[in-house]
CSV table of C-alpha atoms and ligand atoms in Angstrom, one decimal:
chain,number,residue,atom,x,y,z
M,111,UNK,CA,2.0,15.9,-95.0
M,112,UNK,CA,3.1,15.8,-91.3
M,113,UNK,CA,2.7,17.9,-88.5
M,114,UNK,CA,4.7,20.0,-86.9
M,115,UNK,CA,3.2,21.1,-83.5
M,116,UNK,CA,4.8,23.5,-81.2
M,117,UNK,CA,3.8,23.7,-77.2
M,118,UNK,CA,4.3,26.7,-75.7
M,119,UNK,CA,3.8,26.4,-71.9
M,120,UNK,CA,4.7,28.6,-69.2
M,121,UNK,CA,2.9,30.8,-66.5
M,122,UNK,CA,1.0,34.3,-66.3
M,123,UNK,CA,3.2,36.9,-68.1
M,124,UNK,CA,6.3,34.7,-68.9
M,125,UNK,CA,6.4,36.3,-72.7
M,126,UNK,CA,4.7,33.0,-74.5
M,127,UNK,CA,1.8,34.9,-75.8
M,128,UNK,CA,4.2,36.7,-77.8
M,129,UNK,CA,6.4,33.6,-78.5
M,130,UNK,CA,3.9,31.9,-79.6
M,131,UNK,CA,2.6,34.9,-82.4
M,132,UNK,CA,6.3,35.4,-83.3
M,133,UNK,CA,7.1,31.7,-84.0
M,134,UNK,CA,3.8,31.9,-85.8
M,135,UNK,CA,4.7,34.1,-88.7
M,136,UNK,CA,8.6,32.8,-88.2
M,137,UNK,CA,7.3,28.8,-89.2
M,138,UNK,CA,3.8,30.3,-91.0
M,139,UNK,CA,1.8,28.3,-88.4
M,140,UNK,CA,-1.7,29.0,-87.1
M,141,UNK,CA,-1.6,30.1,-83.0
M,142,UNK,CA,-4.3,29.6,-80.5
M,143,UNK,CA,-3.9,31.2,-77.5
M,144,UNK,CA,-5.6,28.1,-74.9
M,145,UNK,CA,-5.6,30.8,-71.7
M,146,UNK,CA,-8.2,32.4,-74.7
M,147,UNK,CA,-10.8,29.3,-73.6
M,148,UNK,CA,-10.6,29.4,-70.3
M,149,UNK,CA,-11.1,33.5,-70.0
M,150,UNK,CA,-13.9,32.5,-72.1
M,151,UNK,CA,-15.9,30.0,-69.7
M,152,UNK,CA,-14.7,32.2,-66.6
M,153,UNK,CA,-16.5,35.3,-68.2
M,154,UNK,CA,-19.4,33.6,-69.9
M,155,UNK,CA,-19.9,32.1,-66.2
M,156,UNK,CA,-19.8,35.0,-64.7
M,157,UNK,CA,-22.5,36.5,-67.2
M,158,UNK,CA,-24.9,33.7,-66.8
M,159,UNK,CA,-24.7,34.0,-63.1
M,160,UNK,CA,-23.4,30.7,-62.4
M,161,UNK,CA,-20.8,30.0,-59.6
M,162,UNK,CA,-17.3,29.6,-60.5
M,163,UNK,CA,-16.7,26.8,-58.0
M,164,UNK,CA,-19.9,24.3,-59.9
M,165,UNK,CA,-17.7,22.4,-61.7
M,166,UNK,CA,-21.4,21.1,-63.8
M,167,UNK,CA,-22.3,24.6,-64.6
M,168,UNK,CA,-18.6,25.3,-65.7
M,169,UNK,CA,-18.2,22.4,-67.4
M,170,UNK,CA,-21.5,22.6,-69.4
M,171,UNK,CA,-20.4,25.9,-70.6
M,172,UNK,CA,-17.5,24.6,-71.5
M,173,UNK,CA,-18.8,22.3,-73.7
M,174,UNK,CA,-21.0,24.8,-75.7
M,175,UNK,CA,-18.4,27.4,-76.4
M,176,UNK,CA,-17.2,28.2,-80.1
M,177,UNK,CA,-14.6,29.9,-81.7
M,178,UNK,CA,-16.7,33.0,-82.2
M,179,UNK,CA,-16.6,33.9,-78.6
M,180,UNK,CA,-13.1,34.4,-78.5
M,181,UNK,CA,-12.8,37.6,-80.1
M,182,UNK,CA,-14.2,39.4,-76.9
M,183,UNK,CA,-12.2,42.3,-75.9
M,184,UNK,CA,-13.3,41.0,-71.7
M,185,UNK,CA,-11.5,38.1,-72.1
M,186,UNK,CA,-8.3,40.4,-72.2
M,187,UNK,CA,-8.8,41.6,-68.6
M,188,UNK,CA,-7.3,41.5,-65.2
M,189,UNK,CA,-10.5,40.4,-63.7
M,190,UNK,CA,-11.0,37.4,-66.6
M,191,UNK,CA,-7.2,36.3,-66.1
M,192,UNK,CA,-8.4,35.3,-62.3
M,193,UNK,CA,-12.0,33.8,-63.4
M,194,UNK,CA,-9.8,31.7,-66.1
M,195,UNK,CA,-7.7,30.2,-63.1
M,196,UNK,CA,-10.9,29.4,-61.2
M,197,UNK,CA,-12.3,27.5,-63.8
M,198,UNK,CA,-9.3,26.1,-64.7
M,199,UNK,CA,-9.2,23.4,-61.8
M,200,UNK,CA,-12.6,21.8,-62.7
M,201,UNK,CA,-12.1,18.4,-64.5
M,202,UNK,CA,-15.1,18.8,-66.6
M,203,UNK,CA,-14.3,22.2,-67.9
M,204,UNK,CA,-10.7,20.8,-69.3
M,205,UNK,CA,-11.9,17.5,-70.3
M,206,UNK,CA,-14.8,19.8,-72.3
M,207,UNK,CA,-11.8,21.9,-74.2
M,208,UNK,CA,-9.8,18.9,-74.9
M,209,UNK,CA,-11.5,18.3,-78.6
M,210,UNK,CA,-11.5,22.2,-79.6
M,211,UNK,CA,-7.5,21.8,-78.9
M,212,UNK,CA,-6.9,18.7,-80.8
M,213,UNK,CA,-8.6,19.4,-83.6
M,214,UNK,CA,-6.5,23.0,-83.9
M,215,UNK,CA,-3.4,20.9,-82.6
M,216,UNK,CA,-4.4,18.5,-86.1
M,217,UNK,CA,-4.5,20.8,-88.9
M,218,UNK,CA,-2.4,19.6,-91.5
M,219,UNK,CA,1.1,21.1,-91.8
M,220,UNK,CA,0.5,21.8,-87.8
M,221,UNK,CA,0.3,24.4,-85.1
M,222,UNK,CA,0.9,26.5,-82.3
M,223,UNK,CA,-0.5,26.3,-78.9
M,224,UNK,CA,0.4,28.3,-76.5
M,225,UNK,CA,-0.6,27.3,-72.8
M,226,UNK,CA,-0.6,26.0,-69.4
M,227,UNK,CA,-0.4,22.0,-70.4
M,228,UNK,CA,0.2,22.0,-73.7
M,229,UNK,CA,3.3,20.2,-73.5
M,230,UNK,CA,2.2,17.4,-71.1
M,231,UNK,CA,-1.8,16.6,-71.6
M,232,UNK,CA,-2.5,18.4,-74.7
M,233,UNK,CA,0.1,17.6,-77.5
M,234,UNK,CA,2.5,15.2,-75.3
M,235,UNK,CA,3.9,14.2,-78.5
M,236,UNK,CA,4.9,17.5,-80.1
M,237,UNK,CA,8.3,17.6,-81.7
M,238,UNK,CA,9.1,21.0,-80.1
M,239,UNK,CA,8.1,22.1,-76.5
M,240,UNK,CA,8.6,25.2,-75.0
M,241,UNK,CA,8.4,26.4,-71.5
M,242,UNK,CA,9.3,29.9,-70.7
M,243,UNK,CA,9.3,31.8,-67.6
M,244,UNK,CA,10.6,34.8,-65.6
M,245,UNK,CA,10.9,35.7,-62.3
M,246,UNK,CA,7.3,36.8,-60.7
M,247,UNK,CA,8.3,40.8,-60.5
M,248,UNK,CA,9.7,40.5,-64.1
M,249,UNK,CA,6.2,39.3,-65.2
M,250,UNK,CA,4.5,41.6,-63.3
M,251,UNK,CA,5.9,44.5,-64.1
M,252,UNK,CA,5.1,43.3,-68.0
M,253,UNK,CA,1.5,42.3,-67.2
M,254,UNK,CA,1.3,46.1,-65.4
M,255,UNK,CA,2.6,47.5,-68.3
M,256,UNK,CA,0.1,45.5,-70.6
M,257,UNK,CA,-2.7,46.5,-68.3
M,258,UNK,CA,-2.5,50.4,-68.5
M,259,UNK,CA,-1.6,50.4,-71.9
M,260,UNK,CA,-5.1,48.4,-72.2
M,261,UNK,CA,-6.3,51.5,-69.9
M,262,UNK,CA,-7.0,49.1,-66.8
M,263,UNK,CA,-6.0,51.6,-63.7
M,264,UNK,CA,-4.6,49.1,-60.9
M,265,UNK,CA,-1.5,49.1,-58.8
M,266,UNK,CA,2.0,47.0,-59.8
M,267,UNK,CA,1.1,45.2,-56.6
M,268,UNK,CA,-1.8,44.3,-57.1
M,269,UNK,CA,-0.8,42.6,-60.2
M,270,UNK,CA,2.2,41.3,-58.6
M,271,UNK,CA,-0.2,39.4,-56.2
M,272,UNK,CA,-2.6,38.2,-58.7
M,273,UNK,CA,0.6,36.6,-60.2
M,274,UNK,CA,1.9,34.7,-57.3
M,275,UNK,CA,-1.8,34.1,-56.3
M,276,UNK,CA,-2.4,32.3,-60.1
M,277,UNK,CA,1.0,30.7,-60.0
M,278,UNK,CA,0.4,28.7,-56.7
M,279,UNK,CA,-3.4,27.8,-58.0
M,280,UNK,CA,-2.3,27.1,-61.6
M,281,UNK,CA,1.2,25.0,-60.3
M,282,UNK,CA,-1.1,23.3,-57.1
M,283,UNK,CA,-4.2,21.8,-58.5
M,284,UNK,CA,-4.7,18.1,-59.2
M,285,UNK,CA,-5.9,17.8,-62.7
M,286,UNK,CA,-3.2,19.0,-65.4
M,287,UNK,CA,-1.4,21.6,-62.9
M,288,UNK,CA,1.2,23.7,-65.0
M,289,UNK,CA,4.7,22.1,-64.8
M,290,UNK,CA,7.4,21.7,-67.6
M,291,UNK,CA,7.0,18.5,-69.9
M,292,UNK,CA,10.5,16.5,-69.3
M,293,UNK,CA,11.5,16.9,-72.7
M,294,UNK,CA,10.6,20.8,-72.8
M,295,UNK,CA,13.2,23.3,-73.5
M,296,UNK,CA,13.1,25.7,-70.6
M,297,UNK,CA,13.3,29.8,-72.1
M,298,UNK,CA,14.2,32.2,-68.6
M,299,UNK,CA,13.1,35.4,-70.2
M,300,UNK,CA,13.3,37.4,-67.3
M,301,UNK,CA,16.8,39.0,-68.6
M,302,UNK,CA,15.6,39.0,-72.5
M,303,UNK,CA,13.8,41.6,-74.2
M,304,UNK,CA,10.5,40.3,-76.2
M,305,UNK,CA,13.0,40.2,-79.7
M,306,UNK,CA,15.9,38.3,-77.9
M,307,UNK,CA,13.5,36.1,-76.4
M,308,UNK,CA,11.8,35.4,-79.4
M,309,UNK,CA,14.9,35.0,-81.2
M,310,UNK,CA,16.1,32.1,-79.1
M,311,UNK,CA,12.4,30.3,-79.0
M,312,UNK,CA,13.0,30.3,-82.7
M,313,UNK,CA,16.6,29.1,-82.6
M,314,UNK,CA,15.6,26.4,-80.4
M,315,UNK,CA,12.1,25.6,-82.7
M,316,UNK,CA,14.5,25.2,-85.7
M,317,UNK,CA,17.0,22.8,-83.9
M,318,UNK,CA,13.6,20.6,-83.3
M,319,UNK,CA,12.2,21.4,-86.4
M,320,UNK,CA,15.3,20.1,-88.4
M,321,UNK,CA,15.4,17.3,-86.1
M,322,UNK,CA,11.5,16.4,-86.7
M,323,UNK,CA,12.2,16.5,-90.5
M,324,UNK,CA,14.6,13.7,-90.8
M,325,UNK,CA,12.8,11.6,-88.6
M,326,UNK,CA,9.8,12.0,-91.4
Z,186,CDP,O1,-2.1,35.5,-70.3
Z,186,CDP,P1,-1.9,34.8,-69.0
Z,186,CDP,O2,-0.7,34.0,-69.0
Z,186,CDP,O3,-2.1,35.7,-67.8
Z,186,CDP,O4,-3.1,33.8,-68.8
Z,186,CDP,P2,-3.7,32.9,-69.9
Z,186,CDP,O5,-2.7,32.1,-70.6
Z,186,CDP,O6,-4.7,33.7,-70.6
Z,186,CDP,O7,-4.5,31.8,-68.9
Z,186,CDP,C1,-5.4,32.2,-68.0
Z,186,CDP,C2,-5.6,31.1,-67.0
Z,186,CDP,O8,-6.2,30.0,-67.7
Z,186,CDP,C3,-4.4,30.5,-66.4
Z,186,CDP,O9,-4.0,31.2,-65.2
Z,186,CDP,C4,-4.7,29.1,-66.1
Z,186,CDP,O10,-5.4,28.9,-64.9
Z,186,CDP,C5,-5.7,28.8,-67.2
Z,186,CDP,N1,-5.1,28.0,-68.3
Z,186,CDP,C6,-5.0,26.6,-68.1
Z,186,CDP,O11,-5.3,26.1,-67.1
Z,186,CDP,N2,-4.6,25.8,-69.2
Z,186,CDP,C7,-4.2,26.4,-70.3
Z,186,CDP,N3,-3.7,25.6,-71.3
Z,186,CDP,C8,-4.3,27.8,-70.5
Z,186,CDP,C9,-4.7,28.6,-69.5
């Protein structure tokens, strides 16, 4: 059987989280949430007392991590999205995530990744790719939103900084910065509710999807 993989790129906010869920149980595909791993090594460095900026210690924490951790309820926060982007830039710590994301990306039948690099180091060759976005006030008024409901107290513009501050860090550093694959198709959600947005990610899924198929 082959595999149909979907990359799901796009920055903080954009709406791919839900995207990705939503073409999920649209194509009955697994989803892993990548930002997931790298919440994961921030936090667990932060625990263990390590500094962000050793790209060793990050990295070797990187390389221990398992599935089980990502369940924790911390990696949800404000404060983990920020320690995600800080790890994020270290070589080591990506390179050490690679194999847990290819052997997801490998199941047979395929998958859903949702991401930062999906698209253009992770699954280059996935028949359907995905980046959405929004404007940085659209997305921060949804991560705000997200944020209290979670019961986080902190202001819109405070979150609208965080955004711009991951944007620049996440679009500016060397080693798989976020960018659009070429051959991505480009979802502007910032005038879409979550349905109509997930709507046309499907549409445009299926296009691919029918496309993939009769190159089989
Ligand atoms: O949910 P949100 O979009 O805020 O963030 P996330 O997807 O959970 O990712 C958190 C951080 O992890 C991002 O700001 C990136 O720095 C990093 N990340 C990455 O570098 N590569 C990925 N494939 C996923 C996340």
């Amino acid at each position: 059987m082959g595999r149909f993989v979907i990359a799901v790129d796009g920055p903080a906010a954009s709406g791919k989280g839900t995207i990705a869920m939503r073409l999920g149980r649209a194509f009955g595909l697994p989803v892993l949430d990548t930002g997931l791993l790298y919440r994961a090594v921030g936090v667990l460095t932060q625990r263990a007392g390590e500094s962000l900026d050793d790209e060793g210690a990050t990295g070797s924490i990187a390389a221990l991590m398992t599935a089980g951790q990502l369940d924790d309820p911390a990696l949800r926060t404000r404060a983990a999205g920020e320690l995600a982007s800080r790890v994020a830039i270290h070589r080591r710590v990506r390179d050490a995530l690679l194999a847990f994301q290819h052997s997801f990306a490998h199941q047979d039948g395929g998958a859903i990744l949702d991401g930062r690099d999906i698209g253009t180091v992770i699954c280059p060759d996935a028949p359907a790719k995905l980046y959405v976005t929004a404007t940085p006030e659209v997305r921060a008024e949804r991560r705000w939103k997200q944020l209290t409901a979670q019961g986080e107290v902190v202001a819109y513009e405070d979150v609208l900084a965080d955004i711009r501050r991951r944007d620049a860090r996440d679009g500016g550093r060397d080693t798989a910065p976020m960018v659009a694959a070429p051959d991505a198709q480009l979802l502007d959600t910032t005038e879409m509710t979550i349905e109509q947005a997930a709507d046309a990610a499907r549409r445009i899924v299926e296009v691919a999807r029918a496309r993939w198929e009769s190159s089989q």
